[in-house]
Amino acid sequence: MLLSSSDEEVLAAAEALGEDLDMAQSEATAAEFEALLIECNEAISDEIGLEYGAVCDAGSDCC
């Protein structure tokens, strides 16, 4: 399957976010990192117009 440039951009952004979160996790306390994940999930939900917890079907445990 070929990806469109927008698909490739989304995948590149997701990969960059994953790398940034990996770095943040190594520098933050567990509570700080959990708060960051919640903030990221909320920002993603706002951007795409879908509630992340509802999409992954795990409710609040999906961070």
XYZ file of C-alpha atoms in Angstrom:
63
model
C 0.000 0.000 0.000
C 1.383 3.382 -1.002
C 1.037 6.253 1.421
C 0.024 9.721 0.342
C 2.245 12.595 1.364
C -0.245 13.488 4.082
C -0.151 9.903 5.397
C 3.641 10.029 5.406
C 3.555 13.363 7.232
C 1.221 11.954 9.876
C 3.442 8.911 10.373
C 6.551 11.097 10.601
C 4.843 13.342 13.168
C 3.742 10.306 15.193
C 7.276 8.902 15.121
C 8.725 12.243 16.239
C 6.171 12.461 19.060
C 7.102 8.940 20.158
C 10.782 9.854 20.248
C 10.048 13.032 22.214
C 7.891 11.106 24.685
C 10.633 8.512 25.115
C 13.095 11.263 25.977
C 10.608 12.979 28.289
C 9.939 9.719 30.112
C 13.612 9.332 30.949
C 13.745 12.870 32.364
C 10.424 13.032 34.257
C 8.903 11.466 37.322
C 6.138 8.932 36.780
C 3.502 11.507 37.785
C 4.962 14.169 35.472
C 5.074 11.731 32.571
C 1.503 10.560 33.154
C 0.342 14.204 33.166
C 2.225 14.755 29.895
C 0.569 11.726 28.299
C -2.859 12.951 29.360
C -2.088 16.383 27.916
C -0.921 14.807 24.641
C -4.030 12.635 24.413
C -6.255 15.670 24.979
C -4.398 17.668 22.309
C -4.668 14.787 19.838
C -8.372 14.406 20.613
C -8.942 18.137 20.098
C -7.050 18.080 16.790
C -8.729 15.034 15.268
C -12.155 15.568 16.814
C -12.300 12.115 18.417
C -11.928 11.186 22.059
C -8.829 8.984 22.238
C -10.200 6.844 25.084
C -13.350 6.088 23.114
C -11.367 5.182 19.991
C -9.078 2.713 21.759
C -12.035 1.396 23.824
C -10.159 1.568 27.097
C -11.641 4.661 28.708
C -9.322 6.486 31.066
C -6.818 3.599 31.076
C -5.777 4.350 27.499
C -2.872 6.715 28.038
